[in-house]
Amino acid sequence: MPHQLTGRPEGPLSATDKALPPQADGLTAEQFLATAPRLSSLATPLLTLSEPAIAANVETLAAWSSDHGIALSPHGKTTMSPVLWRRQLEAGAHSITVANYPQLRVAVAAGVRCIQVANDLVDPAALRWLTEAVDTDPELEVMVWADSLESVAVLREHFTGNRPLTVLAELGGAHGRTGARSVEVAVAIGRALAEAGNLRLGGVAGYEGALAHDPTPEAVAAVDAFLRRMAATHQALHDAGSYPADGEIVLTAGGSAYFDRVAAVLAPLASDRVRVVIRSGAYVIHDSGFYTAMTPFARTDDGATYHLTPAMTAWARVVSRPEPGLALLDVGKRDVSFDEGMPTVLGVAAQLGAPRRELEGAQVTAVNDQHAFVQLPAEADLAVGEVVALGLSHPCTALDKWRTIPVLADDSDDPVVADLLTTYF
C-alpha cells in the first residue's frame, strides 16, 4: 500500500526546517513538541499560525455554507496542508479542490477521496496516472474541468479508466482566465462530454474572481452577471438532455471574495440532485490585508453573525536602523507574501514571546529577498534586536515559503507550540 502523507514532519527535524531552533535537530516532531517549546524558543524570520483562529475560521465557513444551503470544497492550494484539509472535511466539507496534477497527487497521497481539479487536466501522463489511481481505488472520486472541445478530445483519448471520469464544463469571461467565453461554447462542451463514453458530464464550473477584484457595486454586478450566465449554461444543458440520467450534478463557483453572490444567484438552483459548491480556500487562514477587505463578511449583513480571523503572523527582527526614519528587518520575499500588498506592522516586542506594544506610524514599504524596509517616525521607539510582528496579505503566497510551520496554542504573548504542519507546495 502506498505511503500516506500525514501532513506533519515524518523524519528527524533538522536545519532544513527553517522555522525551528537547533534544539529540534535530530528529534521527531512528536519528541520536539513533547518538550513544550514556546514562541520564545524559536527565532526569526518566522511564520506562525494560530490554532484558535484556524478552529474558528473552519467552523465559521462550515456554518455559513450550511446555513445558506450550499456545499464547500475548500481550495487546498491555499495551505497544501493535509492536516488542515482533514479538519475541513471533518467539519463537513464536500471535497477538497486542487489546481493541478501535482496537487492532485498530494491530495490522493494524503487520503482525500473526493477531489475537484479546478482546471483542465490535459497532460497525457497525468491522465494515465489518474486512470490507474481511480481503477485501483474504487472509493476515489475525481472531478476535472474542460473549457474547450480540444480539452474534451484529450480527455477522451488519454483517460481509459474502468468508470467514466466526471468532467465539468467551465464557463469563463472576456479578459478573464480559463473558461469558455460564451454560454454557447460551454453548452457545446457539455454536449461533447455527454457523448463521450469514458466521460461523464457532471455540471458547470466557473471562477468569478478572475472578472472582479474589489468590493465595489460595479464589481459585484459583474460577478452576478457571470453567475447568471453559469445558471443559463446549466439550464441549457438540462433542457438539451445532456446530463446523465442519474448521479449528482455540481454547479461550482466562489473563491474567498464573492461566495455570498454564489449563494444569492446559484443556491436557488440546488435540489436533491443539484449541488451548489463554493471553493473558498483562503478563509481557513484569512489575512490582515486583501481578504480582510474583500471577504463578504466585511461588506454584508452576514458580518454581524460570521467573522473570520487572521491566523498567520510573521515575526522579524530589526537588524539595522541606518536612518532615523528607517528600519530594516530580517524578513523578505523568501519568507512573506507581497503580491497583494506589503506586510502590515502589528506591533513590536523586546524579544519573541515578550509583551507587544504598538508601533504607531510604522509601515512596510518594500521587501527584498531577505530584508523588509520599514518607514517610521524619526522619534519612534524601535531598537536593533527587537522583534516586529507582521500581518500578511494573501495566505496562498505566504505559506508556500515554509515547509514546516509552527501552530501556536493560543494568542498569549508566549504561547506553547501546539503542532507542526508540513506543507507540500
Coordinates of N, CA and C in Angstrom, one line a residue, residues 14-177:
S14 N 15.5 19.1 11.3 CA 16.9 19.5 11.0 C 17.0 20.9 10.7
A15 N 18.2 21.3 10.3 CA 18.4 22.7 9.9 C 17.6 23.1 8.7
T16 N 17.1 22.2 7.9 CA 16.3 22.5 6.8 C 14.9 22.9 7.1
D17 N 14.5 22.7 8.4 CA 13.2 23.2 8.9 C 13.4 24.6 9.4
K18 N 13.4 25.6 8.5 CA 13.9 26.9 8.9 C 13.1 27.6 10.0
A19 N 11.9 27.1 10.4 CA 11.2 27.7 11.5 C 11.7 27.3 12.8
L20 N 12.5 26.2 12.9 CA 12.7 25.5 14.1 C 14.2 25.8 14.6
P21 N 14.3 25.7 16.0 CA 15.7 26.0 16.6 C 16.6 24.8 16.5
P22 N 17.9 25.0 16.8 CA 18.8 23.9 16.8 C 18.4 22.8 17.8
Q23 N 17.7 23.1 18.9 CA 17.3 22.1 19.9 C 16.4 21.1 19.3
A24 N 15.8 21.3 18.1 CA 14.9 20.4 17.5 C 15.7 19.4 16.6
D25 N 16.9 19.7 16.3 CA 17.7 18.8 15.3 C 17.7 17.4 15.8
G26 N 17.4 16.5 15.0 CA 17.5 15.1 15.3 C 16.3 14.5 16.0
L27 N 15.4 15.4 16.5 CA 14.2 14.9 17.1 C 13.1 14.7 16.1
T28 N 12.1 13.8 16.4 CA 10.9 13.8 15.6 C 10.0 14.9 16.0
A29 N 9.0 15.2 15.3 CA 8.1 16.3 15.6 C 7.4 16.0 17.0
E30 N 7.1 14.7 17.2 CA 6.4 14.4 18.5 C 7.4 14.6 19.6
Q31 N 8.7 14.3 19.5 CA 9.6 14.5 20.5 C 9.9 16.0 20.8
F32 N 9.9 16.7 19.7 CA 10.2 18.2 19.9 C 9.0 18.8 20.6
L33 N 7.8 18.5 20.2 CA 6.6 19.0 20.8 C 6.4 18.6 22.3
A34 N 6.9 17.4 22.6 CA 6.9 17.0 24.0 C 7.7 17.8 24.9
T35 N 8.7 18.6 24.4 CA 9.5 19.5 25.2 C 8.7 20.8 25.5
A36 N 7.5 20.9 25.0 CA 6.7 22.1 25.2 C 7.4 23.4 24.8
P37 N 7.9 23.4 23.6 CA 8.5 24.7 23.1 C 7.5 25.8 23.1
R38 N 8.0 27.0 23.2 CA 7.1 28.2 23.2 C 7.6 29.1 22.0
L39 N 6.8 30.1 21.8 CA 7.2 31.1 20.8 C 8.6 31.6 21.0
S40 N 8.9 31.8 22.3 CA 10.2 32.3 22.7 C 11.3 31.3 22.4
S41 N 11.0 30.1 22.1 CA 12.0 29.1 21.8 C 12.5 29.2 20.4
L42 N 11.8 29.9 19.5 CA 12.0 30.0 18.1 C 12.9 31.2 17.8
A43 N 13.1 31.4 16.5 CA 14.0 32.5 16.1 C 13.4 33.1 14.8
T44 N 13.9 34.3 14.5 CA 13.4 35.0 13.3 C 14.4 34.7 12.1
P45 N 13.9 34.9 10.9 CA 12.5 35.1 10.5 C 11.6 33.9 10.8
L46 N 10.3 34.2 11.0 CA 9.4 33.1 11.4 C 8.0 33.4 10.9
L47 N 7.3 32.3 10.6 CA 5.9 32.4 10.3 C 5.2 31.4 11.3
T48 N 4.1 31.9 11.9 CA 3.4 31.0 12.8 C 1.9 31.1 12.5
L49 N 1.2 30.1 12.9 CA -0.3 30.0 12.7 C -0.9 30.0 14.1
S50 N -2.1 30.5 14.2 CA -2.9 30.5 15.4 C -3.9 29.4 15.4
E51 N -3.8 28.5 16.4 CA -4.8 27.4 16.5 C -6.2 27.9 16.7
P52 N -6.4 28.9 17.7 CA -7.8 29.3 17.9 C -8.4 30.0 16.6
A53 N -7.6 30.7 15.9 CA -8.1 31.4 14.7 C -8.4 30.3 13.6
I54 N -7.6 29.3 13.4 CA -7.9 28.3 12.4 C -9.2 27.6 12.8
A55 N -9.3 27.2 14.1 CA -10.5 26.5 14.5 C -11.8 27.3 14.3
A56 N -11.7 28.6 14.6 CA -12.8 29.5 14.4 C -13.2 29.6 13.0
N57 N -12.2 29.8 12.1 CA -12.4 30.0 10.7 C -13.0 28.8 10.0
V58 N -12.5 27.6 10.4 CA -13.1 26.4 9.9 C -14.6 26.2 10.2
E59 N -14.9 26.5 11.5 CA -16.2 26.4 12.0 C -17.1 27.5 11.3
T60 N -16.6 28.7 11.1 CA -17.4 29.8 10.6 C -17.9 29.5 9.2
L61 N -17.0 29.1 8.3 CA -17.4 28.9 6.9 C -18.3 27.7 6.7
A62 N -18.0 26.7 7.6 CA -18.8 25.5 7.6 C -20.2 25.8 7.9
A63 N -20.4 26.7 9.0 CA -21.7 27.1 9.4 C -22.4 28.0 8.4
W64 N -21.6 28.9 7.8 CA -22.2 29.8 6.8 C -22.7 29.0 5.6
S65 N -21.9 28.0 5.1 CA -22.3 27.2 4.0 C -23.6 26.4 4.3
S66 N -23.6 25.8 5.4 CA -24.8 25.0 5.8 C -26.0 25.9 5.9
D67 N -25.8 27.1 6.5 CA -27.0 28.0 6.7 C -27.5 28.5 5.4
H68 N -26.7 28.5 4.3 CA -27.1 29.1 3.0 C -27.4 28.0 2.0
G69 N -27.4 26.8 2.4 CA -27.8 25.7 1.5 C -26.8 25.3 0.4
I70 N -25.5 25.6 0.7 CA -24.6 25.2 -0.3 C -23.4 24.4 0.3
A71 N -22.7 23.7 -0.6 CA -21.6 22.9 -0.1 C -20.3 23.6 -0.2
L72 N -19.3 23.1 0.5 CA -18.0 23.7 0.5 C -16.9 22.7 0.0
S73 N -16.1 23.1 -1.0 CA -15.0 22.3 -1.4 C -13.8 23.2 -1.3
P74 N -13.2 23.3 -0.1 CA -12.1 24.3 0.1 C -10.9 24.1 -0.9
H75 N -10.4 25.2 -1.4 CA -9.3 25.1 -2.3 C -8.0 24.7 -1.5
G76 N -7.5 23.5 -1.7 CA -6.4 23.1 -1.0 C -5.1 23.7 -1.3
K77 N -5.0 24.5 -2.5 CA -3.8 25.1 -2.9 C -3.4 26.2 -1.9
T78 N -4.3 26.7 -1.1 CA -4.0 27.8 -0.1 C -3.0 27.3 0.9
T79 N -3.2 26.1 1.4 CA -2.3 25.7 2.5 C -1.5 24.5 2.1
M80 N -1.9 23.7 1.1 CA -1.2 22.4 0.8 C -0.9 21.7 2.1
S81 N -1.8 21.7 3.0 CA -1.6 21.0 4.3 C -2.7 19.9 4.5
P82 N -2.3 18.7 4.4 CA -3.3 17.6 4.6 C -4.0 17.7 6.0
V83 N -3.2 18.2 7.0 CA -3.8 18.3 8.3 C -5.0 19.2 8.3
L84 N -4.8 20.4 7.7 CA -5.9 21.3 7.6 C -7.0 20.8 6.6
W85 N -6.7 20.1 5.6 CA -7.7 19.6 4.7 C -8.6 18.6 5.5
R86 N -8.0 17.7 6.3 CA -8.8 16.8 7.1 C -9.7 17.5 8.0
R87 N -9.2 18.6 8.6 CA -10.1 19.3 9.5 C -11.3 20.0 8.8
Q88 N -11.0 20.4 7.6 CA -12.1 21.0 6.8 C -13.1 19.9 6.4
L89 N -12.6 18.7 6.0 CA -13.5 17.6 5.7 C -14.3 17.2 6.9
E90 N -13.7 17.1 8.0 CA -14.4 16.7 9.3 C -15.4 17.7 9.7
A91 N -15.2 18.9 9.3 CA -16.2 20.0 9.6 C -17.4 20.0 8.6
G92 N -17.4 19.1 7.6 CA -18.5 18.9 6.7 C -18.2 19.3 5.3
A93 N -17.0 19.6 4.9 CA -16.7 19.9 3.5 C -17.0 18.8 2.6
H94 N -17.5 19.1 1.4 CA -17.9 18.1 0.4 C -16.7 17.4 -0.2
S95 N -15.7 18.2 -0.4 CA -14.5 17.6 -1.1 C -13.3 18.6 -0.9
I96 N -12.2 18.3 -1.4 CA -11.1 19.3 -1.5 C -10.8 19.6 -2.9
T97 N -10.6 20.9 -3.2 CA -10.3 21.4 -4.5 C -8.7 21.5 -4.7
V98 N -8.2 21.2 -5.8 CA -6.8 21.4 -6.1 C -6.7 22.1 -7.5
A99 N -5.5 22.5 -7.8 CA -5.4 23.3 -9.1 C -4.7 22.6 -10.2
N100 N -4.0 21.5 -9.9 CA -3.2 20.9 -11.0 C -2.8 19.5 -10.6
Y101 N -2.1 18.8 -11.5 CA -1.7 17.4 -11.3 C -0.9 17.2 -10.1
P102 N 0.2 17.9 -9.8 CA 1.0 17.7 -8.6 C 0.2 17.8 -7.4
Q103 N -0.7 18.8 -7.3 CA -1.6 18.9 -6.1 C -2.5 17.8 -6.0
L104 N -3.0 17.3 -7.1 CA -3.9 16.2 -7.1 C -3.2 14.9 -6.5
R105 N -2.0 14.7 -6.9 CA -1.2 13.6 -6.4 C -1.0 13.7 -4.9
V106 N -0.8 14.9 -4.4 CA -0.6 15.1 -3.0 C -1.9 14.8 -2.3
A107 N -3.0 15.3 -2.8 CA -4.3 15.0 -2.1 C -4.6 13.5 -2.1
V108 N -4.4 12.8 -3.2 CA -4.6 11.4 -3.2 C -3.7 10.7 -2.2
A109 N -2.4 11.1 -2.1 CA -1.5 10.5 -1.2 C -1.8 10.8 0.2
A110 N -2.6 11.9 0.5 CA -2.9 12.3 1.8 C -4.2 11.6 2.2
G111 N -4.8 10.8 1.4 CA -6.0 10.1 1.7 C -7.3 10.7 1.4
V112 N -7.3 11.9 0.7 CA -8.5 12.6 0.3 C -9.2 11.7 -0.8
R113 N -10.5 11.5 -0.6 CA -11.2 10.6 -1.6 C -12.2 11.2 -2.4
C114 N -12.5 12.5 -2.2 CA -13.3 13.3 -3.1 C -12.6 14.6 -3.5
I115 N -12.2 14.7 -4.7 CA -11.3 15.8 -5.1 C -11.8 16.5 -6.4
Q116 N -11.8 17.8 -6.4 CA -12.1 18.6 -7.6 C -10.9 19.2 -8.1
V117 N -10.5 19.0 -9.4 CA -9.4 19.7 -10.0 C -10.0 20.9 -10.8
A118 N -9.7 22.1 -10.2 CA -10.3 23.3 -10.8 C -9.5 23.8 -11.9
N119 N -9.4 22.9 -13.0 CA -8.5 23.2 -14.1 C -8.7 22.2 -15.2
D120 N -8.2 22.5 -16.4 CA -8.2 21.5 -17.5 C -7.0 20.6 -17.2
L121 N -7.3 19.3 -17.2 CA -6.2 18.3 -17.0 C -5.9 17.7 -18.4
V122 N -4.9 18.1 -19.0 CA -4.7 17.7 -20.4 C -3.3 17.1 -20.6
D123 N -2.5 16.9 -19.6 CA -1.2 16.2 -19.7 C -1.5 14.7 -19.8
P124 N -1.1 14.1 -20.9 CA -1.3 12.6 -21.1 C -0.8 11.8 -19.9
A125 N 0.4 12.2 -19.4 CA 1.0 11.4 -18.3 C 0.1 11.6 -17.0
A126 N -0.5 12.8 -16.8 CA -1.4 12.9 -15.7 C -2.7 12.1 -15.8
L127 N -3.2 12.0 -17.1 CA -4.4 11.2 -17.3 C -4.1 9.7 -17.2
R128 N -2.9 9.3 -17.6 CA -2.6 7.9 -17.4 C -2.5 7.6 -15.9
W129 N -1.9 8.5 -15.2 CA -1.8 8.3 -13.7 C -3.2 8.2 -13.1
L130 N -4.1 9.2 -13.5 CA -5.4 9.2 -12.9 C -6.2 8.0 -13.3
T131 N -6.0 7.5 -14.5 CA -6.7 6.2 -14.9 C -6.3 5.1 -13.9
E132 N -5.0 5.0 -13.6 CA -4.6 3.9 -12.7 C -5.1 4.2 -11.3
A133 N -5.1 5.4 -10.9 CA -5.5 5.8 -9.5 C -6.9 5.4 -9.2
V134 N -7.8 5.8 -10.2 CA -9.3 5.5 -9.9 C -9.6 4.0 -10.1
D135 N -8.8 3.4 -11.0 CA -9.1 1.9 -11.2 C -8.6 1.2 -10.0
T136 N -7.6 1.6 -9.3 CA -7.0 1.0 -8.1 C -7.9 1.2 -6.9
D137 N -8.5 2.4 -6.8 CA -9.2 2.8 -5.6 C -10.7 3.1 -6.0
P138 N -11.6 2.1 -5.8 CA -13.0 2.4 -6.2 C -13.7 3.5 -5.4
E139 N -13.1 3.9 -4.3 CA -13.7 5.0 -3.5 C -13.2 6.4 -3.9
L140 N -12.2 6.4 -4.8 CA -11.6 7.7 -5.2 C -12.5 8.3 -6.2
E141 N -13.0 9.6 -5.9 CA -13.8 10.3 -6.9 C -13.1 11.6 -7.2
V142 N -12.9 11.8 -8.5 CA -12.1 13.0 -9.0 C -13.0 13.6 -10.1
M143 N -13.2 14.9 -10.0 CA -13.8 15.8 -11.0 C -12.8 16.7 -11.6
V144 N -12.8 16.8 -12.9 CA -11.9 17.8 -13.6 C -12.8 18.7 -14.4
W145 N -12.2 19.8 -15.0 CA -12.9 20.7 -15.8 C -12.4 20.6 -17.3
A146 N -13.3 21.1 -18.2 CA -12.9 21.3 -19.6 C -13.5 22.6 -20.1
D147 N -12.7 23.4 -20.8 CA -13.2 24.6 -21.3 C -13.1 24.7 -22.8
S148 N -12.9 23.6 -23.4 CA -12.8 23.6 -24.9 C -13.1 22.2 -25.4
L149 N -13.4 22.1 -26.7 CA -13.6 20.8 -27.3 C -12.3 20.1 -27.4
E150 N -11.2 20.9 -27.5 CA -9.8 20.3 -27.6 C -9.5 19.6 -26.3
S151 N -9.9 20.2 -25.2 CA -9.7 19.5 -23.9 C -10.5 18.2 -23.8
V152 N -11.7 18.3 -24.3 CA -12.6 17.0 -24.2 C -11.9 16.0 -25.1
A153 N -11.3 16.3 -26.2 CA -10.7 15.3 -27.1 C -9.5 14.7 -26.4
V154 N -8.7 15.5 -25.6 CA -7.5 15.0 -24.9 C -8.0 14.0 -23.8
L155 N -9.1 14.4 -23.1 CA -9.6 13.5 -22.0 C -10.1 12.2 -22.6
R156 N -10.8 12.3 -23.7 CA -11.3 11.1 -24.4 C -10.2 10.1 -24.8
E157 N -9.1 10.7 -25.3 CA -8.0 9.9 -25.8 C -7.2 9.2 -24.7
H158 N -6.9 10.0 -23.6 CA -5.9 9.5 -22.6 C -6.5 9.1 -21.3
F159 N -7.7 9.3 -21.0 CA -8.3 8.7 -19.8 C -9.0 7.4 -20.2
T160 N -8.6 6.3 -19.7 CA -9.1 5.0 -20.1 C -9.5 4.2 -18.9
G161 N -10.1 4.8 -17.9 CA -10.5 4.1 -16.7 C -11.7 3.2 -16.9
N162 N -11.9 2.4 -15.9 CA -13.0 1.4 -16.0 C -14.3 2.1 -15.7
R163 N -14.3 3.3 -15.2 CA -15.6 4.0 -14.9 C -15.4 5.4 -15.5
P164 N -16.5 6.0 -15.9 CA -16.3 7.4 -16.5 C -15.8 8.4 -15.6
L165 N -15.0 9.3 -16.1 CA -14.4 10.4 -15.4 C -15.4 11.6 -15.4
T166 N -15.7 12.1 -14.2 CA -16.7 13.2 -14.2 C -16.0 14.5 -14.6
V167 N -16.6 15.2 -15.5 CA -16.0 16.5 -16.1 C -17.0 17.6 -16.0
L168 N -16.6 18.8 -15.5 CA -17.5 19.9 -15.5 C -17.2 20.8 -16.7
A169 N -18.2 21.3 -17.3 CA -18.0 22.3 -18.4 C -17.7 23.7 -17.8
E170 N -16.5 24.3 -18.1 CA -16.1 25.5 -17.5 C -16.5 26.7 -18.3
L171 N -17.2 27.6 -17.7 CA -17.5 28.9 -18.3 C -16.6 30.0 -17.8
G172 N -16.1 30.9 -18.7 CA -15.3 32.0 -18.3 C -15.9 33.3 -18.8
G173 N -15.0 34.3 -19.0 CA -15.5 35.6 -19.4 C -14.4 36.3 -20.1
A174 N -14.7 37.3 -20.9 CA -13.7 38.1 -21.6 C -12.8 38.7 -20.7
H175 N -11.5 38.6 -21.0 CA -10.4 39.2 -20.2 C -10.2 38.5 -18.9
G176 N -10.8 37.3 -18.8 CA -10.7 36.5 -17.5 C -9.6 35.5 -17.7
R177 N -9.8 34.4 -17.1 CA -8.7 33.4 -17.1 C -9.2 32.2 -18.0

